[in-house]
Amino acid sequence: MKKTLIAVAAAAALATSSAFAEVTFGAWLRTVTGVGYNGEDAVTGMSNSWSGMRPSRLNAAWTSEDEMAGMKLDIYYNDDDIHIGDNGYLWLKPVDMLKLSIGKFDGAETGLRGDFCFGSWNWLRPFNWIADDEGLTFNGSHKDGLMAALTPVEGLTVMVQLPVFNSIWGGNNNAYVAETPTSDAENTIEDTFKNAAYLAAYQIEGVGKIKVGYFGNYKEGKNDEGKDTKDIGQLNVAFDLYAVENLYATVGVRYNIFDYEEDANKDLVKVTAGVSYQITDEFKVSVSGGVKLYDGDIDPQFGIGAGIDYALMDGLALTADVRFLSDYTGDYPKEAKEEKDASISFLVGVIKSVGSNASLGIGFQGATEGIGLANPDWANGKGAIIPAEGDSFCWAIPVSMSIFF
């Protein structure tokens, strides 16, 4: 995301002193609208790539002149209200190698998330991939609260995220959410450390980066059959390769730790990978996919996708992809997954840059087996194209508008 520096040559008056600071404002926005078919009717819709509507946002950040303190705040206009967006936190460095942050974090704020985004992910997202393009091989920011990042030697980063709360808002990725400002009393010290994330990464100069993390998600409950369940957490290891010119590769393994009274066909291991190669200055190919192995009698689930990006001429580019998922087992709401077969989704689109800070695109997308477009939320009736029937073929002609500054 590009940012425009707002020159700030004055600043905060603190009692008897003042300091110069740097303030930046930026934004990245995408809306997708158009016509489509849900298996029964021709429909119109407006959405972001991930469903919902966000026609306006502002990202603001402040950094002290000595770069030892700052804050970040995202303000979103979503649907019909204005609220805090992905980020709302302050940070400081008590010593140069230690950064402490507290507040609300977007998944990318650790700097370690294993993203691999292309094709449909940037238009109306279907629901047939083994893992999201954002965080394909490695998880992002785990939960809101306190984040500490230590860089003791060059190339090594050690992080911990503690979900400490004292308010009614929770965080991303299944964070604990208090029902009232006082109900956090159940979020004990033990709970906090059980649900924390512990991460480490090492950059091998000229080769790549290895990442390892434990993401706590302790939760006790019962399954549909009334059997006791206990989710504990997830181990995640990944490696990003940069050693080959014009080639980027990433691979990750996730292992879920749980204790169920009786086999619940829970996903045990997920292996994902992505490879992109810039063949020429104009032409890039991308391939990603993965497999899930279950701790039960469910067959392994696998998915794969491939896409191209081609610069046709100055300011005009072609993008296309196709994705395949073997089945829906274990991933989707009951009303969407029962007796589902393999699914295919595809996109062909043309993108035209508009000035230096915007783009306009038009495309054609389709998805089989009723998976819909823009990550449909079947239970709440949300999504750009929601299937009329469980196995409907849905399609859309999306018009994408993006700005960034």
mmCIF file of C-alpha atoms in Angstrom, residues 45-293:
data_model
loop_
_atom_site.group_PDB
_atom_site.id
_atom_site.type_symbol
_atom_site.label_atom_id
_atom_site.label_comp_id
_atom_site.label_asym_id
_atom_site.label_seq_id
_atom_site.Cartn_x
_atom_site.Cartn_y
_atom_site.Cartn_z
ATOM 1 C CA GLY A 45 -24.562 -7.011 -5.959
ATOM 2 C CA MET A 46 -21.893 -4.868 -4.374
ATOM 3 C CA SER A 47 -19.146 -6.260 -2.203
ATOM 4 C CA ASN A 48 -15.549 -6.243 -1.199
ATOM 5 C CA SER A 49 -13.543 -9.258 -2.283
ATOM 6 C CA TRP A 50 -14.324 -10.882 1.070
ATOM 7 C CA SER A 51 -18.041 -9.844 1.220
ATOM 8 C CA GLY A 52 -19.593 -6.841 2.877
ATOM 9 C CA MET A 53 -19.165 -3.246 1.752
ATOM 10 C CA ARG A 54 -16.321 -0.877 2.545
ATOM 11 C CA PRO A 55 -16.394 2.167 0.282
ATOM 12 C CA SER A 56 -14.149 4.288 2.490
ATOM 13 C CA ARG A 57 -11.251 3.901 4.920
ATOM 14 C CA LEU A 58 -8.343 5.871 6.345
ATOM 15 C CA ASN A 59 -5.119 4.517 7.809
ATOM 16 C CA ALA A 60 -3.212 6.865 10.075
ATOM 17 C CA ALA A 61 0.147 6.310 11.744
ATOM 18 C CA TRP A 62 2.354 8.454 13.956
ATOM 19 C CA THR A 63 6.049 7.845 14.601
ATOM 20 C CA SER A 64 8.298 9.883 16.887
ATOM 21 C CA GLU A 65 11.351 11.568 15.422
ATOM 22 C CA ASP A 66 13.679 9.100 17.142
ATOM 23 C CA GLU A 67 11.523 6.177 15.911
ATOM 24 C CA MET A 68 11.154 4.812 19.432
ATOM 25 C CA ALA A 69 7.363 5.221 19.791
ATOM 26 C CA GLY A 70 4.229 5.538 17.735
ATOM 27 C CA MET A 71 0.669 4.494 17.077
ATOM 28 C CA LYS A 72 -1.482 3.150 14.268
ATOM 29 C CA LEU A 73 -5.212 3.570 13.659
ATOM 30 C CA ASP A 74 -7.454 2.356 10.846
ATOM 31 C CA ILE A 75 -10.865 4.010 10.423
ATOM 32 C CA TYR A 76 -13.387 2.148 8.264
ATOM 33 C CA TYR A 77 -16.780 2.985 6.878
ATOM 34 C CA ASN A 78 -18.316 -0.482 6.585
ATOM 35 C CA ASP A 79 -21.876 -1.051 5.420
ATOM 36 C CA ASP A 80 -23.664 1.628 7.463
ATOM 37 C CA ASP A 81 -21.318 2.588 10.293
ATOM 38 C CA ILE A 82 -17.885 3.994 11.068
ATOM 39 C CA HIS A 83 -15.658 1.973 13.358
ATOM 40 C CA ILE A 84 -12.102 0.939 14.124
ATOM 41 C CA GLY A 85 -10.644 -1.165 11.326
ATOM 42 C CA ASP A 86 -7.914 -3.799 11.322
ATOM 43 C CA ASN A 87 -5.526 -1.869 13.524
ATOM 44 C CA GLY A 88 -5.741 0.318 16.587
ATOM 45 C CA TYR A 89 -2.620 0.129 18.731
ATOM 46 C CA LEU A 90 0.301 2.013 20.250
ATOM 47 C CA TRP A 91 3.904 0.884 20.356
ATOM 48 C CA LEU A 92 7.219 1.826 21.883
ATOM 49 C CA LYS A 93 10.791 0.586 22.107
ATOM 50 C CA PRO A 94 12.209 0.654 25.653
ATOM 51 C CA VAL A 95 15.459 -0.528 24.040
ATOM 52 C CA ASP A 96 16.318 -0.650 20.366
ATOM 53 C CA MET A 97 15.966 -4.439 20.044
ATOM 54 C CA LEU A 98 12.558 -4.683 21.775
ATOM 55 C CA LYS A 99 9.234 -3.395 20.429
ATOM 56 C CA LEU A 100 6.127 -3.518 22.617
ATOM 57 C CA SER A 101 2.680 -2.987 21.068
ATOM 58 C CA ILE A 102 -0.756 -3.116 22.643
ATOM 59 C CA GLY A 103 -4.211 -2.886 21.103
ATOM 60 C CA LYS A 104 -5.927 -4.373 18.064
ATOM 61 C CA PHE A 105 -3.895 -5.974 15.267
ATOM 62 C CA ASP A 106 -4.415 -6.978 11.664
ATOM 63 C CA GLY A 107 -3.140 -10.408 10.655
ATOM 64 C CA ALA A 108 -0.116 -8.949 8.860
ATOM 65 C CA GLU A 109 1.188 -6.902 11.801
ATOM 66 C CA THR A 110 3.668 -9.567 12.949
ATOM 67 C CA GLY A 111 5.422 -9.256 9.596
ATOM 68 C CA LEU A 112 5.561 -13.069 9.437
ATOM 69 C CA ARG A 113 2.258 -14.015 7.800
ATOM 70 C CA GLY A 114 2.801 -16.308 4.808
ATOM 71 C CA ASP A 115 0.792 -14.532 2.104
ATOM 72 C CA PHE A 116 0.478 -15.761 -1.467
ATOM 73 C CA CYS A 117 -2.274 -13.711 -3.134
ATOM 74 C CA PHE A 118 -3.250 -13.868 -6.791
ATOM 75 C CA GLY A 119 -6.215 -14.150 -9.149
ATOM 76 C CA SER A 120 -9.655 -14.621 -7.597
ATOM 77 C CA TRP A 121 -8.423 -13.537 -4.177
ATOM 78 C CA ASN A 122 -8.267 -10.002 -5.535
ATOM 79 C CA TRP A 123 -11.771 -10.092 -7.051
ATOM 80 C CA LEU A 124 -14.858 -11.891 -5.695
ATOM 81 C CA ARG A 125 -13.396 -14.664 -3.570
ATOM 82 C CA PRO A 126 -14.965 -18.076 -3.988
ATOM 83 C CA PHE A 127 -14.752 -20.580 -1.151
ATOM 84 C CA ASN A 128 -12.877 -23.462 -2.735
ATOM 85 C CA TRP A 129 -9.301 -23.264 -1.531
ATOM 86 C CA ILE A 130 -7.515 -25.377 1.017
ATOM 87 C CA ALA A 131 -6.275 -22.229 2.785
ATOM 88 C CA ASP A 132 -6.705 -18.486 2.339
ATOM 89 C CA ASP A 133 -4.182 -16.700 0.147
ATOM 90 C CA GLU A 134 -3.499 -14.404 3.100
ATOM 91 C CA GLY A 135 -1.626 -16.640 5.502
ATOM 92 C CA LEU A 136 -1.392 -19.534 3.050
ATOM 93 C CA THR A 137 1.654 -21.091 4.702
ATOM 94 C CA PHE A 138 2.018 -19.252 8.021
ATOM 95 C CA ASN A 139 -0.471 -17.693 10.416
ATOM 96 C CA GLY A 140 -0.606 -13.974 10.994
ATOM 97 C CA SER A 141 -1.326 -11.910 14.066
ATOM 98 C CA HIS A 142 -3.005 -14.337 16.431
ATOM 99 C CA LYS A 143 -5.108 -12.324 18.858
ATOM 100 C CA ASP A 144 -5.377 -8.774 20.065
ATOM 101 C CA GLY A 145 -3.762 -7.586 23.281
ATOM 102 C CA LEU A 146 -0.016 -7.262 23.912
ATOM 103 C CA MET A 147 2.621 -8.055 21.295
ATOM 104 C CA ALA A 148 6.342 -8.087 22.064
ATOM 105 C CA ALA A 149 8.951 -8.459 19.303
ATOM 106 C CA LEU A 150 12.622 -9.026 20.149
ATOM 107 C CA THR A 151 15.478 -8.890 17.620
ATOM 108 C CA PRO A 152 18.511 -9.972 19.681
ATOM 109 C CA VAL A 153 20.778 -10.512 16.648
ATOM 110 C CA GLU A 154 20.572 -9.595 12.994
ATOM 111 C CA GLY A 155 18.135 -11.830 11.120
ATOM 112 C CA LEU A 156 16.468 -13.329 14.208
ATOM 113 C CA THR A 157 13.018 -12.266 15.455
ATOM 114 C CA VAL A 158 11.304 -13.699 18.522
ATOM 115 C CA MET A 159 7.712 -12.703 19.281
ATOM 116 C CA VAL A 160 4.958 -13.343 21.782
ATOM 117 C CA GLN A 161 1.319 -12.236 21.627
ATOM 118 C CA LEU A 162 -0.685 -12.280 24.848
ATOM 119 C CA PRO A 163 -4.482 -11.870 24.595
ATOM 120 C CA VAL A 164 -4.868 -9.507 27.547
ATOM 121 C CA PHE A 165 -8.264 -7.795 27.562
ATOM 122 C CA ASN A 166 -10.198 -5.335 29.649
ATOM 123 C CA SER A 167 -12.950 -4.261 27.288
ATOM 124 C CA ILE A 168 -15.836 -5.647 25.269
ATOM 125 C CA TRP A 169 -14.023 -5.860 21.955
ATOM 126 C CA GLY A 170 -12.083 -8.930 20.981
ATOM 127 C CA GLY A 171 -9.809 -9.629 18.072
ATOM 128 C CA ASN A 172 -9.224 -11.465 14.855
ATOM 129 C CA ASN A 173 -8.869 -15.193 14.356
ATOM 130 C CA ASN A 174 -11.223 -16.473 17.062
ATOM 131 C CA ALA A 175 -9.941 -14.200 19.789
ATOM 132 C CA TYR A 176 -11.626 -14.197 23.179
ATOM 133 C CA VAL A 177 -14.468 -11.653 23.166
ATOM 134 C CA ALA A 178 -15.890 -10.450 26.458
ATOM 135 C CA GLU A 179 -19.668 -10.056 26.593
ATOM 136 C CA THR A 180 -19.394 -7.167 29.054
ATOM 137 C CA PRO A 181 -16.486 -5.037 30.300
ATOM 138 C CA THR A 182 -16.340 -7.112 33.497
ATOM 139 C CA SER A 183 -16.700 -10.613 32.102
ATOM 140 C CA ASP A 184 -12.963 -10.763 31.461
ATOM 141 C CA ALA A 185 -12.696 -12.011 35.038
ATOM 142 C CA GLU A 186 -12.691 -15.527 33.549
ATOM 143 C CA ASN A 187 -9.708 -14.656 31.380
ATOM 144 C CA THR A 188 -7.168 -15.730 34.002
ATOM 145 C CA ILE A 189 -3.376 -15.637 33.802
ATOM 146 C CA GLU A 190 -3.485 -19.333 32.917
ATOM 147 C CA ASP A 191 -6.015 -18.681 30.137
ATOM 148 C CA THR A 192 -3.901 -15.837 28.794
ATOM 149 C CA PHE A 193 -0.766 -17.929 28.377
ATOM 150 C CA LYS A 194 -2.686 -20.958 27.042
ATOM 151 C CA ASN A 195 -4.143 -18.751 24.292
ATOM 152 C CA ALA A 196 -0.972 -16.834 23.478
ATOM 153 C CA ALA A 197 1.165 -17.102 20.350
ATOM 154 C CA TYR A 198 4.896 -17.781 20.497
ATOM 155 C CA LEU A 199 6.800 -17.125 17.273
ATOM 156 C CA ALA A 200 10.341 -17.109 15.938
ATOM 157 C CA ALA A 201 11.808 -16.387 12.519
ATOM 158 C CA TYR A 202 15.324 -16.381 11.108
ATOM 159 C CA GLN A 203 16.346 -14.696 7.876
ATOM 160 C CA ILE A 204 19.121 -16.576 6.064
ATOM 161 C CA GLU A 205 20.771 -13.925 3.943
ATOM 162 C CA GLY A 206 20.484 -14.633 0.239
ATOM 163 C CA VAL A 207 18.458 -17.799 0.831
ATOM 164 C CA GLY A 208 15.164 -17.271 2.601
ATOM 165 C CA LYS A 209 13.357 -17.220 5.932
ATOM 166 C CA ILE A 210 12.376 -20.026 8.278
ATOM 167 C CA LYS A 211 9.425 -19.461 10.624
ATOM 168 C CA VAL A 212 8.033 -21.476 13.516
ATOM 169 C CA GLY A 213 5.108 -20.704 15.790
ATOM 170 C CA TYR A 214 2.766 -22.094 18.398
ATOM 171 C CA PHE A 215 -0.706 -20.543 18.341
ATOM 172 C CA GLY A 216 -2.690 -21.309 21.478
ATOM 173 C CA ASN A 217 -6.434 -21.723 21.118
ATOM 174 C CA TYR A 218 -7.456 -23.492 24.308
ATOM 175 C CA LYS A 219 -11.157 -24.254 24.431
ATOM 176 C CA GLU A 220 -13.179 -26.974 26.160
ATOM 177 C CA GLY A 221 -16.624 -28.031 24.965
ATOM 178 C CA LYS A 222 -18.704 -30.820 23.463
ATOM 179 C CA ASN A 223 -19.147 -32.010 19.904
ATOM 180 C CA ASP A 224 -22.429 -32.676 18.091
ATOM 181 C CA GLU A 225 -22.650 -36.090 19.753
ATOM 182 C CA GLY A 226 -22.216 -34.620 23.241
ATOM 183 C CA LYS A 227 -18.672 -35.944 23.637
ATOM 184 C CA ASP A 228 -16.080 -33.880 25.511
ATOM 185 C CA THR A 229 -13.702 -31.881 23.330
ATOM 186 C CA LYS A 230 -10.588 -29.901 24.118
ATOM 187 C CA ASP A 231 -8.804 -27.777 21.541
ATOM 188 C CA ILE A 232 -5.305 -26.828 22.642
ATOM 189 C CA GLY A 233 -3.449 -25.064 19.854
ATOM 190 C CA GLN A 234 -1.589 -25.314 16.576
ATOM 191 C CA LEU A 235 2.050 -25.739 15.602
ATOM 192 C CA ASN A 236 3.008 -23.966 12.386
ATOM 193 C CA VAL A 237 6.343 -24.214 10.532
ATOM 194 C CA ALA A 238 7.088 -22.515 7.213
ATOM 195 C CA PHE A 239 9.932 -21.614 4.889
ATOM 196 C CA ASP A 240 10.075 -18.816 2.310
ATOM 197 C CA LEU A 241 12.653 -19.165 -0.469
ATOM 198 C CA TYR A 242 14.188 -16.118 -2.183
ATOM 199 C CA ALA A 243 17.460 -17.607 -3.439
ATOM 200 C CA VAL A 244 16.451 -18.006 -7.099
ATOM 201 C CA GLU A 245 16.107 -14.849 -9.168
ATOM 202 C CA ASN A 246 12.505 -14.093 -10.212
ATOM 203 C CA LEU A 247 11.252 -17.088 -8.204
ATOM 204 C CA TYR A 248 9.376 -16.992 -4.912
ATOM 205 C CA ALA A 249 8.388 -20.184 -3.113
ATOM 206 C CA THR A 250 6.764 -20.784 0.258
ATOM 207 C CA VAL A 251 5.766 -23.983 2.049
ATOM 208 C CA GLY A 252 4.117 -24.497 5.417
ATOM 209 C CA VAL A 253 2.931 -27.265 7.724
ATOM 210 C CA ARG A 254 0.282 -26.878 10.420
ATOM 211 C CA TYR A 255 -0.360 -29.487 13.119
ATOM 212 C CA ASN A 256 -3.446 -29.162 15.311
ATOM 213 C CA ILE A 257 -3.190 -30.275 18.932
ATOM 214 C CA PHE A 258 -6.446 -31.442 20.532
ATOM 215 C CA ASP A 259 -7.895 -33.965 22.949
ATOM 216 C CA TYR A 260 -11.331 -35.345 22.066
ATOM 217 C CA GLU A 261 -13.176 -37.952 24.103
ATOM 218 C CA GLU A 262 -14.080 -39.688 20.877
ATOM 219 C CA ASP A 263 -12.869 -39.308 17.322
ATOM 220 C CA ALA A 264 -14.589 -36.287 15.768
ATOM 221 C CA ASN A 265 -12.902 -36.451 12.349
ATOM 222 C CA LYS A 266 -10.977 -33.308 13.184
ATOM 223 C CA ASP A 267 -8.364 -31.992 10.744
ATOM 224 C CA LEU A 268 -4.964 -32.960 12.095
ATOM 225 C CA VAL A 269 -2.350 -31.793 9.581
ATOM 226 C CA LYS A 270 -2.450 -29.216 6.788
ATOM 227 C CA VAL A 271 0.398 -28.816 4.286
ATOM 228 C CA THR A 272 0.318 -25.823 1.932
ATOM 229 C CA ALA A 273 2.667 -24.344 -0.658
ATOM 230 C CA GLY A 274 2.901 -21.633 -3.284
ATOM 231 C CA VAL A 275 5.315 -20.871 -6.134
ATOM 232 C CA SER A 276 5.413 -17.847 -8.409
ATOM 233 C CA TYR A 277 7.829 -17.177 -11.248
ATOM 234 C CA GLN A 278 8.322 -13.942 -13.139
ATOM 235 C CA ILE A 279 9.011 -15.397 -16.588
ATOM 236 C CA THR A 280 9.475 -12.010 -18.232
ATOM 237 C CA ASP A 281 8.953 -8.427 -17.098
ATOM 238 C CA GLU A 282 5.382 -8.718 -18.390
ATOM 239 C CA PHE A 283 4.439 -12.309 -17.552
ATOM 240 C CA LYS A 284 4.124 -14.062 -14.165
ATOM 241 C CA VAL A 285 2.683 -17.467 -13.266
ATOM 242 C CA SER A 286 1.529 -18.570 -9.823
ATOM 243 C CA VAL A 287 0.564 -21.974 -8.423
ATOM 244 C CA SER A 288 -0.616 -22.800 -4.910
ATOM 245 C CA GLY A 289 -2.393 -25.571 -3.079
ATOM 246 C CA GLY A 290 -2.354 -27.987 -0.209
ATOM 247 C CA VAL A 291 -3.743 -31.055 1.494
ATOM 248 C CA LYS A 292 -5.563 -31.704 4.777
ATOM 249 C CA LEU A 293 -5.255 -34.965 6.680
#
